């Protein structure tokens, strides 16, 4: 949620920042609504005070045995005026909140305007593999090596689902174990959160109300988390933390559940896009002055993991319109997929600044005293596996159809080489 004081005092700055996202919000109309809201709230407070005063005067006259007919008439008039003002205030408050809830976060000043076409490649690791043979795509490799059962996954749950089997399941679990171990050794607390969350959790994360229809919902208005970020940001919802505790660092493993999935094209087939996939998620709660450095730390962790798998990849700084609405700045780490001749994101590293903290009421108590400020929240995929497996298969394949498995995964039960039976 955007700071209402910033919006009131610097509407042109807010308007320019939103324009970078191609969002044209009616700030002039909202400011008029805001003025009406505040004036009506003042009127309600005045009428309530007058009613209390008149009620006290009536009580005094009653105890003194004096008539109070004119005061009772005044009290009835005040009650009617107050009821009308409270109704009006409730209507204005609802419209006021609805407008603020719909506004995305303001992109940082160094984030450029535009969509995907303006994303900036920050750095690249290695070079695309060159093959002296006709390489296979990840779908065929996964089938030939009996790693993924697409047909039975579809039979069990429908399109957009798959089953890891045998060495495929071992490789998937090795990736998750390797990532979790690396993050725990770096000081992140391991969390296994619920997969079903309340509407308030989605609201705090900034996904609701706008994207409420894009998640799997239950009859009791809970939803399956689309990412562990949604759970982790709510760990301290409504709390005032001690500054000495910050930064708080968490790592979680969950499946992620999303309505959107892929289609028939190679770019969307296999495990690249689906309704359910596995991801290790990193999350931090920091002081505002520490969040920029925290984002770079998270980015370095994601890059280090991909580098350790021996995969050619690049890091991209996203343009404003390509950033999630709740975030102010995002870097993507993308692996190269030879069969597509393109990169696929395996980690998004984002800084929400105080946007999510405002929605969730998450503050910290400064050691030196004073009003508790909002924390800053940051998240990063550390990492998502559904695109790593295709990248490993395609980049590390050999002429005989086998695939070399990165050495860092051997200790976690992955075979050294994936071979056809």
CSV table of C-alpha atoms in Angstrom, one decimal:
chain,number,residue,atom,x,y,z
A,1,UNK,CA,0.0,0.0,0.0
A,2,UNK,CA,1.3,3.4,-0.9
A,3,UNK,CA,1.9,5.9,1.9
A,4,UNK,CA,-1.2,8.1,1.9
A,5,UNK,CA,0.9,11.1,3.1
A,6,UNK,CA,3.1,10.8,0.1
A,7,UNK,CA,0.1,10.7,-2.2
A,8,UNK,CA,-1.4,13.8,-0.6
A,9,UNK,CA,1.7,15.9,-0.5
A,10,UNK,CA,3.4,14.7,-3.8
A,11,UNK,CA,0.7,13.6,-6.2
A,12,UNK,CA,2.8,14.5,-9.3
A,13,UNK,CA,5.7,12.3,-8.0
A,14,UNK,CA,3.3,9.4,-7.5
A,15,UNK,CA,1.6,10.0,-10.9
A,16,UNK,CA,5.0,9.9,-12.7
A,17,UNK,CA,6.1,6.7,-10.9
A,18,UNK,CA,2.8,5.0,-11.8
A,19,UNK,CA,3.2,6.1,-15.4
A,20,UNK,CA,6.4,4.0,-15.6
A,21,UNK,CA,4.2,1.0,-15.0
A,22,UNK,CA,1.7,2.3,-17.6
A,23,UNK,CA,-0.8,2.9,-14.8
A,24,UNK,CA,-3.0,5.9,-15.2
A,25,UNK,CA,-4.8,6.3,-11.8
A,26,UNK,CA,-7.2,9.2,-11.2
A,27,UNK,CA,-5.3,10.8,-8.4
A,28,UNK,CA,-7.1,14.1,-8.8
A,29,UNK,CA,-10.4,12.4,-8.2
A,30,UNK,CA,-9.0,10.4,-5.3
A,31,UNK,CA,-7.6,13.5,-3.6
A,32,UNK,CA,-11.1,15.1,-3.9
A,33,UNK,CA,-12.5,11.9,-2.3
A,34,UNK,CA,-9.8,12.0,0.3
A,35,UNK,CA,-10.7,15.6,1.2
A,36,UNK,CA,-14.4,14.7,1.5
A,37,UNK,CA,-13.5,11.6,3.6
A,38,UNK,CA,-11.4,13.6,6.1
A,39,UNK,CA,-14.0,16.4,6.3
A,40,UNK,CA,-16.8,13.9,6.9
A,41,UNK,CA,-14.7,12.1,9.5
A,42,UNK,CA,-14.2,15.4,11.3
A,43,UNK,CA,-17.9,16.0,11.2
A,44,UNK,CA,-18.6,12.6,12.7
A,45,UNK,CA,-16.1,13.3,15.5
A,46,UNK,CA,-17.7,16.7,16.2
A,47,UNK,CA,-21.3,15.3,16.2
A,48,UNK,CA,-20.2,12.5,18.6
A,49,UNK,CA,-18.7,15.0,20.9
A,50,UNK,CA,-21.8,17.2,20.8
A,51,UNK,CA,-24.0,14.3,21.5
A,52,UNK,CA,-22.0,13.3,24.5
A,53,UNK,CA,-22.1,16.9,25.8
A,54,UNK,CA,-25.9,17.1,25.3
A,55,UNK,CA,-26.4,13.7,26.9
A,56,UNK,CA,-24.3,14.9,29.9
A,57,UNK,CA,-26.4,18.1,30.2
A,58,UNK,CA,-29.6,16.0,30.1
A,59,UNK,CA,-28.3,13.8,32.9
A,60,UNK,CA,-27.4,16.9,35.0
A,61,UNK,CA,-30.9,18.3,34.6
A,62,UNK,CA,-32.5,15.0,35.3
A,63,UNK,CA,-30.6,14.7,38.6
A,64,UNK,CA,-31.6,18.3,39.5
A,65,UNK,CA,-35.3,17.6,38.6
A,66,UNK,CA,-35.2,20.3,35.9
A,67,UNK,CA,-37.0,19.9,32.5
A,68,UNK,CA,-34.8,19.0,29.6
A,69,UNK,CA,-37.3,18.9,26.7
A,70,UNK,CA,-35.3,21.2,24.4
A,71,UNK,CA,-32.1,19.3,25.1
A,72,UNK,CA,-33.8,16.0,24.2
A,73,UNK,CA,-35.0,17.5,20.9
A,74,UNK,CA,-31.5,18.6,20.2
A,75,UNK,CA,-30.2,15.1,21.1
A,76,UNK,CA,-32.6,13.6,18.6
A,77,UNK,CA,-31.5,16.0,15.9
A,78,UNK,CA,-27.9,15.2,16.6
A,79,UNK,CA,-28.6,11.5,16.5
A,80,UNK,CA,-30.2,11.8,13.0
A,81,UNK,CA,-27.3,14.0,11.7
A,82,UNK,CA,-24.8,11.6,13.2
A,83,UNK,CA,-26.4,8.6,11.6
A,84,UNK,CA,-26.4,10.2,8.2
A,85,UNK,CA,-22.8,11.4,8.6
A,86,UNK,CA,-21.7,7.9,9.7
A,87,UNK,CA,-23.4,6.3,6.7
A,88,UNK,CA,-21.7,8.8,4.5
A,89,UNK,CA,-18.3,8.2,6.2
A,90,UNK,CA,-18.6,4.4,5.7
A,91,UNK,CA,-19.3,4.9,2.0
A,92,UNK,CA,-16.4,7.2,1.6
A,93,UNK,CA,-14.1,5.0,3.6
A,94,UNK,CA,-14.9,2.0,1.4
A,95,UNK,CA,-14.2,3.9,-1.8
A,96,UNK,CA,-11.1,5.4,-0.2
A,97,UNK,CA,-9.7,1.9,0.7
A,98,UNK,CA,-10.7,0.4,-2.6
A,99,UNK,CA,-8.7,3.0,-4.5
A,100,UNK,CA,-5.6,2.5,-2.3
A,101,UNK,CA,-5.8,-1.3,-2.4
A,102,UNK,CA,-5.8,-1.2,-6.2
A,103,UNK,CA,-2.6,1.0,-6.5
A,104,UNK,CA,0.6,-1.0,-7.3
A,105,UNK,CA,3.8,-0.2,-5.5
A,106,UNK,CA,5.9,2.7,-6.8
A,107,UNK,CA,8.9,1.5,-8.8
A,108,UNK,CA,12.3,2.7,-7.5
A,109,UNK,CA,13.8,5.8,-9.1
A,110,UNK,CA,16.4,3.7,-10.9
A,111,UNK,CA,13.9,1.3,-12.4
A,112,UNK,CA,13.2,2.3,-16.0
A,113,UNK,CA,9.8,2.7,-17.6
A,114,UNK,CA,8.2,0.2,-19.9
A,115,UNK,CA,7.6,-3.6,-20.2
A,116,UNK,CA,9.7,-6.7,-21.0
A,117,UNK,CA,11.2,-5.0,-24.0
A,118,UNK,CA,13.0,-2.6,-21.7
A,119,UNK,CA,14.4,-5.2,-19.3
A,120,UNK,CA,18.2,-4.7,-18.9
A,121,UNK,CA,20.7,-7.6,-18.8
A,122,UNK,CA,23.0,-6.8,-15.9
A,123,UNK,CA,25.5,-9.7,-16.3
A,124,UNK,CA,25.9,-13.1,-18.0
A,125,UNK,CA,27.6,-16.2,-16.7
A,126,UNK,CA,29.4,-18.5,-19.2
A,127,UNK,CA,28.4,-19.1,-22.8
A,128,UNK,CA,25.6,-21.1,-24.4
A,129,UNK,CA,26.7,-24.8,-24.8
A,130,UNK,CA,27.7,-25.8,-28.3
A,131,UNK,CA,26.9,-29.3,-29.4
A,132,UNK,CA,28.7,-31.4,-32.0
A,133,UNK,CA,25.6,-33.6,-32.3
A,134,UNK,CA,21.8,-33.0,-32.7
A,135,UNK,CA,20.7,-32.1,-29.1
A,136,UNK,CA,17.3,-33.2,-27.7
A,137,UNK,CA,14.9,-30.9,-26.0
A,138,UNK,CA,14.0,-31.3,-22.4
A,139,UNK,CA,10.7,-33.0,-23.0
A,140,UNK,CA,12.2,-35.8,-25.0
A,141,UNK,CA,15.2,-36.2,-22.6
A,142,UNK,CA,12.9,-36.5,-19.6
A,143,UNK,CA,10.8,-39.1,-21.4
A,144,UNK,CA,13.8,-41.1,-22.8
A,145,UNK,CA,15.5,-41.1,-19.4
A,146,UNK,CA,12.2,-41.9,-17.6
A,147,UNK,CA,12.5,-39.0,-15.3
A,148,UNK,CA,9.0,-37.4,-15.7
A,149,UNK,CA,5.7,-39.1,-16.5
A,150,UNK,CA,3.6,-36.5,-18.3
A,151,UNK,CA,0.9,-38.9,-19.4
A,152,UNK,CA,0.1,-40.3,-16.0
A,153,UNK,CA,0.4,-36.8,-14.4
A,154,UNK,CA,-2.3,-35.6,-16.8
A,155,UNK,CA,-4.4,-38.8,-16.1
A,156,UNK,CA,-4.2,-38.1,-12.3
A,157,UNK,CA,-4.9,-34.3,-12.2
A,158,UNK,CA,-5.4,-33.0,-15.8
A,159,UNK,CA,-3.3,-30.8,-18.0
A,160,UNK,CA,-0.5,-28.8,-16.4
A,161,UNK,CA,0.5,-31.6,-14.0
A,162,UNK,CA,3.3,-34.2,-14.1
A,163,UNK,CA,4.9,-36.9,-12.0
A,164,UNK,CA,8.6,-37.1,-11.2
A,165,UNK,CA,9.7,-40.7,-11.1
A,166,UNK,CA,12.8,-42.7,-10.3
A,167,UNK,CA,16.0,-40.7,-11.0
A,168,UNK,CA,13.8,-37.7,-11.9
A,169,UNK,CA,12.3,-37.7,-8.4
A,170,UNK,CA,15.7,-38.2,-6.9
A,171,UNK,CA,17.1,-35.3,-9.0
A,172,UNK,CA,14.2,-33.0,-8.0
A,173,UNK,CA,14.7,-33.9,-4.3
A,174,UNK,CA,18.4,-33.4,-4.5
A,175,UNK,CA,18.0,-29.9,-5.9
A,176,UNK,CA,15.6,-28.9,-3.1
A,177,UNK,CA,17.8,-30.5,-0.4
A,178,UNK,CA,20.9,-28.7,-1.8
A,179,UNK,CA,19.2,-25.3,-1.8
A,180,UNK,CA,17.7,-25.7,1.7
A,181,UNK,CA,21.1,-26.8,3.1
A,182,UNK,CA,22.9,-23.8,1.5
A,183,UNK,CA,20.4,-21.3,2.8
A,184,UNK,CA,20.3,-22.8,6.3
A,185,UNK,CA,24.1,-22.7,6.6
A,186,UNK,CA,23.9,-19.0,5.6
A,187,UNK,CA,21.7,-18.2,8.6
A,188,UNK,CA,18.2,-18.5,7.2
A,189,UNK,CA,15.6,-20.1,9.5
A,190,UNK,CA,13.8,-23.1,7.9
A,191,UNK,CA,10.0,-22.8,7.7
A,192,UNK,CA,7.4,-25.3,6.4
A,193,UNK,CA,4.2,-23.1,6.3
A,194,UNK,CA,0.6,-24.1,5.6
A,195,UNK,CA,-0.4,-24.5,2.0
A,196,UNK,CA,-3.9,-23.1,2.6
A,197,UNK,CA,-4.1,-19.5,3.6
A,198,UNK,CA,-6.7,-16.9,4.5
A,199,UNK,CA,-7.8,-14.0,2.3
A,200,UNK,CA,-6.0,-11.6,4.7
A,201,UNK,CA,-2.7,-13.4,3.9
A,202,UNK,CA,-3.3,-12.7,0.2
A,203,UNK,CA,-4.2,-9.1,0.9
A,204,UNK,CA,-1.0,-8.5,2.9
A,205,UNK,CA,1.1,-10.0,0.2
A,206,UNK,CA,-0.4,-7.6,-2.3
A,207,UNK,CA,-2.0,-10.3,-4.4
A,208,UNK,CA,-5.6,-9.6,-3.3
A,209,UNK,CA,-8.0,-8.2,-4.3
A,210,UNK,CA,-6.7,-7.7,-7.8
A,211,UNK,CA,-5.5,-11.3,-8.4
A,212,UNK,CA,-7.9,-13.2,-6.2
A,213,UNK,CA,-9.3,-15.0,-9.2
A,214,UNK,CA,-5.9,-16.3,-10.3
A,215,UNK,CA,-5.5,-18.7,-7.3
A,216,UNK,CA,-7.2,-22.0,-6.4
A,217,UNK,CA,-9.9,-21.1,-3.8
A,218,UNK,CA,-11.8,-23.3,-1.4
A,219,UNK,CA,-15.4,-23.0,-0.3
A,220,UNK,CA,-14.5,-21.3,3.0
A,221,UNK,CA,-12.6,-18.5,1.2
A,222,UNK,CA,-9.1,-19.9,1.7
A,223,UNK,CA,-6.6,-20.4,-1.1
A,224,UNK,CA,-3.7,-22.6,-2.1
A,225,UNK,CA,-0.5,-20.5,-1.9
A,226,UNK,CA,0.9,-19.5,-5.3
A,227,UNK,CA,4.3,-19.0,-3.7
A,228,UNK,CA,5.7,-19.4,-0.2
A,229,UNK,CA,6.3,-15.6,-0.2
A,230,UNK,CA,2.6,-15.3,0.5
A,231,UNK,CA,2.9,-17.2,3.7
A,232,UNK,CA,6.3,-15.8,4.8
A,233,UNK,CA,5.3,-12.2,4.6
A,234,UNK,CA,2.4,-12.9,7.0
A,235,UNK,CA,4.6,-14.5,9.6
A,236,UNK,CA,4.7,-11.2,11.5
A,237,UNK,CA,1.5,-9.7,10.3
A,238,UNK,CA,0.2,-7.2,12.9
A,239,UNK,CA,3.4,-7.3,15.0
A,240,UNK,CA,5.8,-4.6,16.1
A,241,UNK,CA,9.3,-6.2,16.0
A,242,UNK,CA,12.3,-5.3,18.1
A,243,UNK,CA,14.9,-3.5,15.9
A,244,UNK,CA,17.6,-5.7,17.5
A,245,UNK,CA,15.9,-8.7,15.8
A,246,UNK,CA,16.3,-7.3,12.3
A,247,UNK,CA,17.0,-8.6,9.8
A,248,UNK,CA,14.8,-11.6,10.1
A,249,UNK,CA,15.7,-14.2,7.5
A,250,UNK,CA,13.6,-17.2,6.5
A,251,UNK,CA,13.7,-20.0,3.9
A,252,UNK,CA,10.7,-22.1,3.1
A,253,UNK,CA,10.0,-25.1,0.9
A,254,UNK,CA,6.5,-25.5,-0.6
A,255,UNK,CA,4.9,-26.6,-3.8
A,256,UNK,CA,3.4,-23.6,-5.6
A,257,UNK,CA,-0.2,-23.8,-7.0
A,258,UNK,CA,-1.2,-21.5,-9.9
A,259,UNK,CA,-4.2,-21.6,-12.2
A,260,UNK,CA,-2.2,-20.5,-15.1
A,261,UNK,CA,-0.2,-23.1,-16.9
A,262,UNK,CA,1.3,-23.8,-20.3
A,263,UNK,CA,0.1,-25.1,-23.7
A,264,UNK,CA,1.2,-27.4,-26.4
A,265,UNK,CA,4.2,-25.5,-27.5
A,266,UNK,CA,7.7,-26.7,-26.5
A,267,UNK,CA,8.2,-23.3,-24.7
A,268,UNK,CA,5.3,-24.3,-22.4
A,269,UNK,CA,5.5,-28.1,-22.4
A,270,UNK,CA,7.2,-30.4,-19.9
A,271,UNK,CA,7.8,-28.9,-16.5
A,272,UNK,CA,8.4,-25.3,-17.7
A,273,UNK,CA,4.9,-24.2,-16.9
A,274,UNK,CA,2.3,-26.0,-14.8
A,275,UNK,CA,-0.3,-25.7,-12.1
A,276,UNK,CA,2.0,-27.1,-9.4
A,277,UNK,CA,5.7,-26.9,-9.1
A,278,UNK,CA,8.3,-26.9,-6.3
A,279,UNK,CA,10.2,-23.9,-5.0
A,280,UNK,CA,12.5,-22.9,-2.2
A,281,UNK,CA,11.7,-19.3,-1.2
A,282,UNK,CA,13.9,-16.8,0.7
A,283,UNK,CA,12.4,-13.9,2.7
A,284,UNK,CA,13.7,-11.0,4.7
A,285,UNK,CA,12.3,-8.4,7.1
A,286,UNK,CA,14.7,-5.5,7.3
A,287,UNK,CA,15.1,-1.9,8.4
A,288,UNK,CA,14.4,0.5,5.5
A,289,UNK,CA,18.1,1.6,5.3
A,290,UNK,CA,19.2,-2.0,5.0
A,291,UNK,CA,16.8,-3.3,2.3
A,292,UNK,CA,18.8,-2.3,-0.8
A,293,UNK,CA,21.9,-4.2,0.5
A,294,UNK,CA,19.6,-7.1,1.4
A,295,UNK,CA,18.3,-7.4,-2.1
A,296,UNK,CA,21.8,-7.6,-3.5
A,297,UNK,CA,22.6,-10.3,-0.9
A,298,UNK,CA,19.5,-12.3,-2.0
A,299,UNK,CA,20.5,-11.9,-5.7
A,300,UNK,CA,24.0,-13.1,-5.0
A,301,UNK,CA,22.6,-16.2,-3.3
A,302,UNK,CA,20.4,-17.1,-6.3
A,303,UNK,CA,23.2,-16.5,-8.8
A,304,UNK,CA,25.7,-18.6,-6.8
A,305,UNK,CA,23.3,-21.6,-6.7
A,306,UNK,CA,22.7,-21.5,-10.5
A,307,UNK,CA,26.5,-21.0,-11.1
A,308,UNK,CA,27.1,-24.0,-8.9
A,309,UNK,CA,25.0,-26.1,-11.2
A,310,UNK,CA,27.3,-25.2,-14.1
A,311,UNK,CA,24.4,-23.6,-16.1
A,312,UNK,CA,24.8,-20.7,-18.5
A,313,UNK,CA,22.5,-18.0,-17.2
A,314,UNK,CA,22.1,-14.2,-17.0
A,315,UNK,CA,20.7,-11.7,-14.6
A,316,UNK,CA,18.2,-9.1,-15.7
A,317,UNK,CA,16.9,-6.0,-14.1
A,318,UNK,CA,13.2,-5.7,-14.8
A,319,UNK,CA,11.5,-2.6,-16.2
A,320,UNK,CA,8.7,-1.1,-14.2
A,321,UNK,CA,5.7,-2.6,-16.1
A,322,UNK,CA,7.2,-6.1,-15.8
A,323,UNK,CA,7.6,-6.0,-12.0
A,324,UNK,CA,5.0,-7.6,-9.8
A,325,UNK,CA,2.5,-5.0,-8.6
A,326,UNK,CA,3.6,-5.4,-4.9
A,327,UNK,CA,7.3,-4.9,-5.7
A,328,UNK,CA,9.4,-1.8,-6.2
A,329,UNK,CA,12.4,-3.4,-7.8
A,330,UNK,CA,13.1,-6.8,-9.2
A,331,UNK,CA,16.0,-8.8,-10.7
A,332,UNK,CA,15.4,-12.1,-12.5
A,333,UNK,CA,18.0,-14.9,-12.8
A,334,UNK,CA,17.4,-16.7,-16.1
A,335,UNK,CA,18.8,-20.0,-17.3
A,336,UNK,CA,19.5,-20.7,-21.0
A,337,UNK,CA,17.4,-23.4,-22.7
A,338,UNK,CA,19.1,-24.5,-26.0
A,339,UNK,CA,15.9,-26.0,-27.5
A,340,UNK,CA,14.1,-22.6,-27.2
A,341,UNK,CA,17.1,-20.4,-27.9
A,342,UNK,CA,15.8,-18.4,-25.0
A,343,UNK,CA,16.2,-17.8,-21.3
A,344,UNK,CA,13.7,-18.9,-18.6
A,345,UNK,CA,13.4,-17.3,-15.2
A,346,UNK,CA,14.4,-19.5,-12.2
A,347,UNK,CA,14.6,-16.8,-9.6
A,348,UNK,CA,12.9,-13.4,-9.0
A,349,UNK,CA,14.6,-11.2,-6.4
A,350,UNK,CA,12.4,-8.4,-5.3
A,351,UNK,CA,12.2,-5.5,-2.8
A,352,UNK,CA,8.7,-4.5,-1.8
A,353,UNK,CA,10.0,-1.6,0.4
A,354,UNK,CA,7.2,-0.9,2.9
A,355,UNK,CA,4.3,-1.7,0.6
A,356,UNK,CA,3.5,-5.1,2.1
A,357,UNK,CA,4.3,-4.1,5.6
A,358,UNK,CA,1.7,-1.3,5.4
A,359,UNK,CA,-0.9,-3.8,4.3
A,360,UNK,CA,0.0,-6.2,7.0
A,361,UNK,CA,0.7,-3.7,9.8
A,362,UNK,CA,4.3,-4.9,10.3
A,363,UNK,CA,6.5,-2.3,12.2
A,364,UNK,CA,9.6,-2.3,14.3
A,365,UNK,CA,10.4,-0.6,17.6
A,366,UNK,CA,13.6,1.6,17.2
A,367,UNK,CA,16.2,1.2,19.9
A,368,UNK,CA,16.4,5.0,20.3
A,369,UNK,CA,12.7,5.3,20.8
A,370,UNK,CA,10.2,7.2,18.6
A,371,UNK,CA,7.3,6.1,16.5
A,372,UNK,CA,7.7,2.5,15.1
A,373,UNK,CA,8.4,2.6,11.4
A,374,UNK,CA,7.3,0.0,8.9
A,375,UNK,CA,9.8,-2.7,8.0
A,376,UNK,CA,10.8,-3.5,4.5
A,377,UNK,CA,10.1,-6.9,3.0
A,378,UNK,CA,12.1,-8.8,0.4
A,379,UNK,CA,11.7,-12.1,-1.3
A,380,UNK,CA,13.7,-14.3,-3.7
A,381,UNK,CA,13.3,-17.7,-5.3
A,382,UNK,CA,16.1,-19.7,-4.0
A,383,UNK,CA,15.4,-21.6,-6.4
A,384,UNK,CA,12.4,-22.8,-8.4
A,385,UNK,CA,13.1,-26.3,-9.8
A,386,UNK,CA,10.6,-26.8,-12.6
A,387,UNK,CA,12.8,-24.9,-15.1
A,388,UNK,CA,16.2,-26.0,-13.6
A,389,UNK,CA,15.6,-29.6,-14.5
A,390,UNK,CA,15.0,-28.8,-18.2
A,391,UNK,CA,18.1,-26.6,-18.2
A,392,UNK,CA,20.2,-29.3,-16.6
A,393,UNK,CA,19.0,-31.9,-19.1
A,394,UNK,CA,19.5,-29.7,-22.1
A,395,UNK,CA,22.8,-28.0,-21.2
A,396,UNK,CA,24.5,-31.1,-19.7
A,397,UNK,CA,23.3,-33.7,-22.3
A,398,UNK,CA,25.9,-35.9,-24.0
A,399,UNK,CA,25.9,-37.5,-27.5
A,400,UNK,CA,24.7,-40.9,-26.3
A,401,UNK,CA,21.6,-39.4,-24.8
A,402,UNK,CA,22.8,-39.5,-21.2
A,403,UNK,CA,23.1,-36.4,-19.0
A,404,UNK,CA,25.8,-35.4,-16.6
A,405,UNK,CA,24.4,-34.4,-13.2
A,406,UNK,CA,26.1,-31.4,-11.4
A,407,UNK,CA,28.5,-32.7,-8.7
A,408,UNK,CA,26.9,-30.6,-5.9
A,409,UNK,CA,23.8,-32.8,-6.2
A,410,UNK,CA,25.5,-36.2,-5.8
A,411,UNK,CA,25.6,-36.1,-2.0
A,412,UNK,CA,21.8,-35.6,-1.9
A,413,UNK,CA,21.0,-38.8,-3.7
A,414,UNK,CA,21.1,-37.7,-7.4
A,415,UNK,CA,22.9,-40.1,-9.7
A,416,UNK,CA,26.2,-38.9,-11.3
A,417,UNK,CA,24.9,-39.6,-14.8
A,418,UNK,CA,21.3,-40.0,-16.0
A,419,UNK,CA,21.2,-42.9,-18.5
A,420,UNK,CA,18.6,-44.6,-20.6
A,421,UNK,CA,17.5,-47.9,-19.2
